[in-house]
Every structure is written in structure tokens, then in C-alpha cells.
Amino acid sequence: MNAPAPTAQQVGWDSVDVEAVNTVRTLAADAVEKVGNGHPGTAISLAPLAYLLYQNTMQVDPADPHWLGRDRFVLSAGHSSLTQYIQLYLGGFGLELEDLQSLRTWGSKTPGHPEYRHTEGVEITTGPLGQGLASAVGMAMAARRERTLFDPDAPDGTSPFDHTVWVIASDGDLQEGVTSEASSLAGTQELGNLVVVWDNNEISIEGHTSIAFTEDVLARYEAYGWHTQRVDWTNGGTEYREDVDALAAALAAAKAETSRPSIIDLRTIIAWPAPTKQNTGGAHGSKLGTDEVRGLKEALGVDPDASFAVSPAVLERTRSLADRVRTVRAEWQAGFDSWRAAQPDRAALLDRLLAHELPDGWTDALPTWGTEKDVATRSASGEVLTALADVLPELWGGSADLAGSNNTTMKGAQSFIPAEHATKEFPGDIDGRTLHFGIREHAMGAILSGIALHGPTRPYGGTFLTFSDYMRGAVRLASLMGVPATYVWTHDSIGLGEDGPTHQPIEHLAALRAIPGLTIVRPADANETAVAWREILSRREPTGLVLTRQNVPVFPRGRDGFAAADGVARGAYVLVEASRPTPDVVLVATGSEVQLAVAARETLEADGVATRVVSAPSLEWFAQQDADYREQVLPAAVRARVSVEAGVALSWHAIVGDAGRSVSIEHYGASADHVTLFREFGFTPEAVVSAARESL
Amino acid sequence: MNAPAPTAQQVGWDSVDVEAVNTVRTLAADAVEKVGNGHPGTAISLAPLAYLLYQNTMQVDPADPHWLGRDRFVLSAGHSSLTQYIQLYLGGFGLELEDLQSLRTWGSKTPGHPEYRHTEGVEITTGPLGQGLASAVGMAMAARRERTLFDPDAPDGTSPFDHTVWVIASDGDLQEGVTSEASSLAGTQELGNLVVVWDNNEISIEGHTSIAFTEDVLARYEAYGWHTQRVDWTNGGTEYREDVDALAAALAAAKAETSRPSIIDLRTIIAWPAPTKQNTGGAHGSKLGTDEVRGLKEALGVDPDASFAVSPAVLERTRSLADRVRTVRAEWQAGFDSWRAAQPDRAALLDRLLAHELPDGWTDALPTWGTEKDVATRSASGEVLTALADVLPELWGGSADLAGSNNTTMKGAQSFIPAEHATKEFPGDIDGRTLHFGIREHAMGAILSGIALHGPTRPYGGTFLTFSDYMRGAVRLASLMGVPATYVWTHDSIGLGEDGPTHQPIEHLAALRAIPGLTIVRPADANETAVAWREILSRREPTGLVLTRQNVPVFPRGRDGFAAADGVARGAYVLVEASRPTPDVVLVATGSEVQLAVAARETLEADGVATRVVSAPSLEWFAQQDADYREQVLPAAVRARVSVEAGVALSWHAIVGDAGRSVSIEHYGASADHVTLFREFGFTPEAVVSAARESL
């Protein structure tokens, strides 16, 4: 029996293409069957879409997966990793048949979900639903900024910087709030370079989506301002026919629509044409089983006894992608070379950014502060950003509706916003650089990842530290990927005052430090803040910069016994030395509490207790130092140690040890001015002195 | 000059009501001015809405704020806390003028954001945007279940259990993803008892919302299946006129619509009629300033020199609310008494639930397990839930589309779902009890809080432990409020296997334990799981129950040296004693790693090392025990200690101390089978033995 062939005349598919698409289906079934677990259903039913995208539609080059001019592909439905792996194999991006055979096993290139930097051709790690689509919005924003930064005057579609971001999203992606946030913003941003294909198969793990998902998705996207299309392969439930021509036309129309993002509702039947498990939740996340795999192969008209079968003709066809793309690539290269010749300054900037370099002497622009007045570290951060605006054109960012509170706006910078949505407060156009995420912290996190992944610019985004909770899903994924997004988290303790316990971080520093791969930096004063930014920009890691709302003293650097702020680069450093070479006690503090340690030191020293103050803005950077340096700062012999931080003590147990004490807060805050709160909750020099005496 | 009076003929407002509404505005301005910070703008412009709701629309009784038959009010725009506080003062719910005068100060009843259990009449803590509206969806679901549980046969609108959930939401609420998730689900659930008023003032902290929020909100809500209405007090921008009659009609229509949730787009001008700051971001989150407050009072035609002025006539009118509600209340009481007489069994159930009691002998229903086969703790949890179904009708819950994986469905239970959305897999109706949240973890968290806050039932909801990140905002707020929601978090370590690092929790146990007020319980085997549920249901705290995907051994309780599982109730207990009264080393483990400690003990004891194994399912419950018990379990004299948990060591530093060791994982996992992962990442009896030797 032959499977009904897809309708694909206009796209020019011949029998080899049809065989290739069916090969995708059998490979998906075989790969899951071999390992015994995984997600076969979607990879089977989306075979024509994936093949069309990789072999016909997308501007990609298997010989050069990092090609600057490439389209970006985001498999937001990351559980269907085979949808991508099989195309990376067929197209010749670096995977081979044995990689598919080692799906989801130790050491393979084909883990359960696609992983950035693990598998060539994977642009982003996906799996946690919603993150992919939301990050794709960031990629589309980055693509627009890249275009306006390097080739603003080229007519539409003629620039080597013109490309499209393609997304495959599942029902699950469209239920997640992070997707709603990002999609609404994509509408405001009029991201015409973004195309989402929604695999509307009406099946999720709990079966038919009717049980929890009955909204009119396309009407919702119209409300967001998107371009919407529908391609129904079920023909209203009457007959399943894979109309690839209709799909290709929809993709073309979506790409042609450059003033709005596009979504295509592609109605499919999951696992079609598997004989009994198609259209069931059982085909979503489990192997089909021997009989069903046989039945699938019989339905496709291929040998039911063959496993991982790929005909030479199929592989020859799909691997010819590299040849087919050569003309396009050559045309692009010619355009790129012309651009480079015509715009040497911009080309030099691009080269610098692609090399991940910072310009010579850029740190000269960093401001410094004297001790004459107290400065909130959030304000210092704002001054740093403004100072860097001209020096680092790659740096851009904004806030989740707290620009004035997070101090995330570079003075004089225009906003990145379609001109018709610019406001009196925030003038701008599509070539601006101040970002406005709206009150959407989670999308902000995912978008920052998308911008950083797309390259070549460097994004940051701000909110209150408490609301890092809202964006934690995105922050974790950024940390897993190691993407250089910077989170500007201000209002970092009970020191924010009257807004009260809902807004006061208590556990957040500890909970964020717990995330592997994430760096947290909490500078003590304005000068530490500048060094923190210097290090963050030099290091290219996912980093949370944690800043005060309230003013804090600027320490007299290089005099009165205070060390230079450069020590921030090593994570922790001796800010004020004890009066004797071996201190009796070490006070370790971060951020706004360093001043308490400094004040406590005065009292202790006056009583003859040799007291060292260590400023420890980043425990992660400190952990990276060699053992000698760490011993210098925190000598093993000095067991009397006190940590001072306006958060839970959890981060500090390992540092202060059995003999140590932590001045901390282990409960929620309250609504009052910050002076009262610090006093009432025991953040005073006296409390630090008392803890030091207990520790001695 | 007199302010233009609102149009309020049909609702019957006279000049005293109008004066009262203007008093609301001046009180809001004065309260913020006095403390010097806060959010005056919305409280000023929403004065007519708040007054209408409290004085005319809602079924509330100032003499009995906990009245069972009351409507629920949720100020999702929690920053505008004065909107609620001023009505609680005027209506006589317990606040007085001096409380408004001590707004946002230490010890006052009027903190920056409304706080549950802190201020009488506040049903829920709000402030983090989106949480209020999302929890209101849970309240509406709880109200429906209350109705079907106690009075299913009464015609619509005739039951003492009929009431409405009213929400005031801001632009910010509508941008947050958690709101989108919950609103979509509210549409599926057809929650006709939910009414949201959206204060569409087009201003947020960054000024005009056009900069980031241009979607058609009502079209989006229509797509969700909501009933939508528009009331435009700006009359298309031509003239600002507060048409209270139109608003009252919209509220009445929304209440009358019982088959769909309702949203009213109320177009307002923030801070109207303040002379220069109306319609600006400056009026949102800062005091107006002396001149502007004077200007506001002049615009309202009241004495600009008077502060906190409330005329006796106004207070007499508003405090007469208690009298006016007396008739309604008496009618309700008569209906309630009839119901009670007619349905003694249901009344007895209600009495038990309102008393927060569990039925006699309910624990007899709890299953126990023998050692004959290994059981995943998630499976054991599923068996517990099924066993409790008939005994505890108040217990209900479900999953964020992972029912089969989280084992959250009580066998045989019908789903809580409008019949037309029920599926083959999940039959049900509005009187069902299995919840389907869709792939919406954050909304699930907020909805669980809403259900628990509404009472009298007990909700639970499940997802993978990794995705606790997605719901963290809601979990924190639940912990701050102390609401008894139970989170069933399964797939609790790298032990979930092939899905890989995106799905494998590493830092989550530590990060969740860091949240003040949240209890984490990670049972070691099936019998510990049953005791964990027993304790969770008895204690009424926000609790995360953390469960394995993979099978784990069932320990032989009461023989071979193994203690009974009852020790779970004390958080940590000696599971297997050492061969000598004072152990040489104590191994402390949780969950699936307890078996490793037990195996390591065998080796160590064979080598003559007296080894105690402590199972520590809940560090929070253990911390609540008296010092004697804690010393018994972890004797201070025994410094050789090893923790064993498949997560970061962060939680354990304070317990194992300087001499101790932690068998932990400090990096992301990988995609492979769980046996390989445990071996490759060092979770073996040998590794535990080795750590114990280092610690000795």
C-alpha cells in the first residue's frame, strides 16, 4: 500500500522528495523505538513541514551553519527534537545516521531536547515550553537592529543582513504565558521578519486539548497585530491530505509580509499515518511499539522489516542541499563584499563584534565617583550605561516598564520602537536602542537570550530583583546555554522600603546563586558598579547585576585604608585591612551592607579586635580564583567570620563555617522606610559587632 | 469651582455620594503626600468605581468581613492599595482615618500593597502584577465547586452559595503572562461568576502604554471566550465624564452573564482631575506634591487647606452600609438556614471544612506498601490521592498537562470541566474534581492560591520539579500568605533520565527551600510518601511535595533495623541506627538517594565504621522540632556527616558543617538513562562511602 502522496506540485517535489519525507517519518519512529522513549508523533506528522523548511524555504548552508546571512530556525517544540535532528542529518549539517541511532543516550549528539553548542545547527536550547518562541522574538529584534546598525539604507530585501526567523511551535508553546507576553510585544514591534508555524494537532499529554485550551488562537494573534493564516491538512476533518503547496504558499506569504509577524495555523494529525496511535496523546511522548512502527511503515508503503532505512537516492537528494544553496550563497557573498567595500567603518565594527572584542581604550569612558555624596548603585549603573553609549554601539537594553527605577536608559538614546508607537517620553524609531518590554519579565528574559544568541549585539534588561522570580525559567535556560545576557536587577533588598514584602527580595540572591552557570554581582558602591559592568562586558556570561534603590556611601578608594574597586574583578577582595597582619575576625559583606561591616570594623578595632572587611560582590567570580588568592582573602586559619547581607544566610554557610555567624534575614520584610526596616530587622553596625564577638 | 459631577442618576447617587467619591480622591492624595511616596493616581481616578463596588454593587458585610456568602474582591492592581483601604475605612470594615494617615509606615494596617491576614477585608495579598487576576480565576473555580459540593440542585441565583468574584486589574496585569494563562483557562471553564474591570488608563511607569502594549485587549478576551464590554469615560478623548450609570449597567450585565467570565474595559484618565499630573506616568507611583494636591482639591471644589478632611455626612452615609446590607444579609441567612435544615449531611461537611478539621479516622484510608517491588514515589502519591478521594471530598487537584506523569488524578474521579469540553480521556462536568490547567504552570500556582483563599476546599497541582521555576512568582506569594496549597513536583532529579538538562532539576530543591514560609517534602519511599501527605493535609501550609519519576525501593519498615515511616512527621529521623550508640558518621539523605546511604552504611559498618542513616524528607519540619529531638537525630558531637541528595549542596552546608561532605551535583545534567546518569555523576554507594571516609 502506498501512503497518499502530499500535494507538492508547485514546490516541485518529485518522488524522491516524497520518499525522503516518508524516510523522515520512519527514522523518527525507529530512533524512538531503539532507545525506548522519546517523542515520535510530532516528528512523524511534521515531516513535510520540516523537510520543506530545510530543503526548500530557509536560507541556510549546511557547509557553514554559522553563515552570517542565514535564516534562524527555532524548534520551540523542543520535545520533538527529531524534527530538527533528522533534517540536520539529511541536509548534511554534521549529524549522521549513527547519531540518530544514539538518540537520548549518554554522550550522543542527539540529546532529548536540542542543545545549543552541543549539536551543530542548533541555534538555541529548547524544551521548556514557550521559551523558543519568546526567544525567537528576541532574534527577530536583533536581526532588525543588526540591519539598522550595519546597512540601514539598503532597500527592503536587498541587504546581506536581511533574513528571517522561523519557528515551529506546539499547542503547549501557545498556552504558556511567556509566549503570550512575547507575542504581544512582537505585534507592537511589527516584526515582519518573524514567521511562526503552529502545529495545531489538538493533542497534548493529557489528550485532546479541548480539556484546557479552547480559545481562538488566531483571533488572539490578530488582536496582537499579527498576520495570520490557516492551512488545514484535515480539510475540516473530512480527509487528511498534506497540502504542501498550500503550506509553501503560506510560508511565502508570511515571509513577504514584512510589516507584521506571521503565524500559520497548520492543522495536522499527530503521528499520521500511524495506524492506531495517530491523533492520540499516546503518540506524543512514548515509543510507538513494534507493531505500530510496522503499521506505520506499511501505511507508508516501505519495508516494515527495515530499520533506519535511508535509500541512497534520498540521501543524495537531501545532501545536494549544499550545492543548491551555493548560488544563493555566492550572490549573498557578492552583496556582502560590496557592502564591506562601501562601508568600511561599519565593516570594522562588524568584524570587532564577530570577534567578540571590545574597542581599545573603551574602559576610559567608565565614570568614577568621589566620596562627596552617597549614590544608589542603580544610579551609578545608569551613569555607566550612558557613558558607554557612544563607545559600545553593540550595547542596548531596557526594562520591563521600570526604566526610571532600574536606570536602564542611556541618556539621549532613542527607543527601539516603530515610529508610530513612539511616545512623548520615549521618542524613537526602528533604529533606536532603548528597549521597552512592557510589564513582561519572563518574555524579557527569553528575548534577551534570543538577542544574544542571534548576535552580534549585547543586550541587557531590568526589573526589580523580586521579579527575577517571574523570569526564572528564561534565566535558567540562558545559564544552561551560557549566553551573555545581563539582567539589571535593582531594588535588591528590604532597602527598597515602603513597597513592602511583596516587593522585597529575601531569598533571591541565594536562589539565583544556586543556578549553575549564572553569575551574580552585587556591588557595594558606585565605583564597584563601574568595575562590575567592565567585567560583565569583558566576560560574556549570563550575569545578574544586583543594585540598590537607596543611596549608599562611596568609599574613599586608595585612601583611609580602602582598597581600589578593581578587586571586584576577582569576585571578593580585602576592602579594608585589619590592624594586624592576621585578623582576629573577617567580615564579609555585599552591596549596601558593606557599609555596615566598615562601621562595625571601627568599633571592633577600637576594642582591639583586628578586623578585616572583605567586599564580596560575586561569589562566582571569587570561586574562579586560584586557591592562593582565595586563601589570601579568607585565610583558613581565621575561623571567626561574619557574613553581612540583607537576604537569607543560605549562600554564606559554606563561607563562614561552623564558627562563623551570618547577619541575615530569614523571613519576609515589611512596609516602612528603609532606615526603620534595617534597624528593626537587625542590620546595624551593632548587630555586626555582636555577631563578630560571638564568632570569636 | 465644582468638579463635573459623575452621571449617577440611575444608581441613585445624591450629593453626599458625590462628595464621598471626591473625599476618596482627596484622601488618596493626602495619604500619599503625608508619607511622601506611594501610588495616588489610580486611587484618584478609580474613586467612583471603588465606591460603586463597595457601597452599591458587591455583596459584602462590613460587620462580618468573613461572611460565607460574601462576594470576593481582588485588587489585582495592588499598588493602588488606597483604592481598597479607603473603601474599607469608609465602609467600616475595620480601618479608621489614622490608618490612612499611617499609610506605608512601620506597624500600620495599611502597608504599601494589600496584605492578606494583615488587614481585615483584604482577601488576598497583591502587588506582583498578574497574580491577583490569576488567583481570582481560582476563587471563581472554588466558588463553583463550593456550589456543586453543597447545593448542586438549587436554581441559578437562588443558592446561599451563589456569589461573584470582582477584580480590578491594571494595564500591567493584562501584560503579564500569568494573566493570559489564567484568562484563557477561565474562558474554557466558562466562569460566569468572575467579573474583571480593567482600568484602561493607557499609563504605566514608562508613560504611555503605546510604547509596549498596542494589542486589542478586548479582542484577545473575546478570543478566550469572555464576555466583553467597553465603558469610555473619555468619550473617545472628547470630554471626560464619569458615567457611573454606564459602569453600573456594565457591572450588572457582567454579573447577569453566568455562562462566561466578563471583562469591562473602563477607559479612564489616571489621577483625573489633578490639574497638571492627570494622564501622566508621574501620577502613577509618586506623591503629587503640595501644589498639585491643592490643585486637585480646587478642581474638586473642596477646601485646599484641609487635609484628610471627611465630612460627617459622608462618613454617616458610607458607614450606613452595614444597615443597608442587613436586609440582604437576613435574606441570605434565611436561605442558608433552610439549606442547613434540608441538607444536614452537607451542612456537617461544611462545618467540618470551615473548622479546618479532618474527619475521624481518615488516616485509615492511607495505603501502605510492602518491600516486594520498587515503587516510584510519584506512583505512591497517586495511590494516596485515589485512596483519599471518598474520605476527603474537599481534596481536589490536577496537573499542568502532565496528569499521567505527575500521578495527580484520583482514579475514577470526574474532571472539573464544562461538559462540552470534556474529552474521551477525561469525562467530566462542572461538578467534577480533576483539574486541568493546560500547559500553564504559573497560572496553576496562582489558581491554587485562589482556591485555597476562597475556601473551604483543599487544592493541589502538579508539574515537573524543573518547572517550579515557571510558577515561582505564585509560589512565593502563597508562601507569604501562608495559604495551604500543595504543589506536586515530580521528576525530581537527573533520575528523570533521557529528557536531559532542560528538564532535570539541579538547583531547585535549594532554591525552593530558600523561600520563607514554604515547606519542601521529599520522601524516600512509598510509605514516606503516604506519611508526607498525611502531614501536609494536617498542617495546612504551602508545601511542595517532591517525587521521583523512577522506581525506588520500599524499605522494610519495623524490621531489619529500619524505623517506621512516621518519622517523616518530624522532618528528619533515624532510618537505620548505627551499630554503636554513638555513630562514627551520620549519613543524611533525601528521596531517591536514601537508598544510596543505606547501601553505603552496609559497607562502612562491615569496615567497622558505626554508621547512622538519617532520612530527612523535610528540613523545614525538622527545624520546627525541639532542640532535644534535633540533637538526638544529629548529635553535635558527631562531626563526620555526609549529605546525599541529587541536587546542589547549598541546602546542606549548615547541616554537614566544616567536617562534613556533600554528595551533590553542581552542574547541569545530561540526556541518558537514569542508571548511567547516577553512575556518571557520582551518585553511588561507593561515592557515599568515600565521602564518609573523608569526613571521618
CSV table of N, CA, C and O in Angstrom, one decimal, chain B residues 232 262 408:
chain,number,residue,atom,x,y,z
B,232,ASP,N,-16.3,54.1,28.2
B,232,ASP,CA,-15.3,55.0,27.9
B,232,ASP,C,-15.6,56.4,28.5
B,232,ASP,O,-16.4,57.2,28.0
B,262,SER,N,-16.5,37.8,32.5
B,262,SER,CA,-16.7,39.1,31.9
B,262,SER,C,-15.5,40.0,32.2
B,262,SER,O,-14.9,40.0,33.3
B,408,THR,N,-1.5,12.7,39.4
B,408,THR,CA,-2.3,13.6,40.2
B,408,THR,C,-3.8,13.3,40.0
B,408,THR,O,-4.6,14.0,40.7
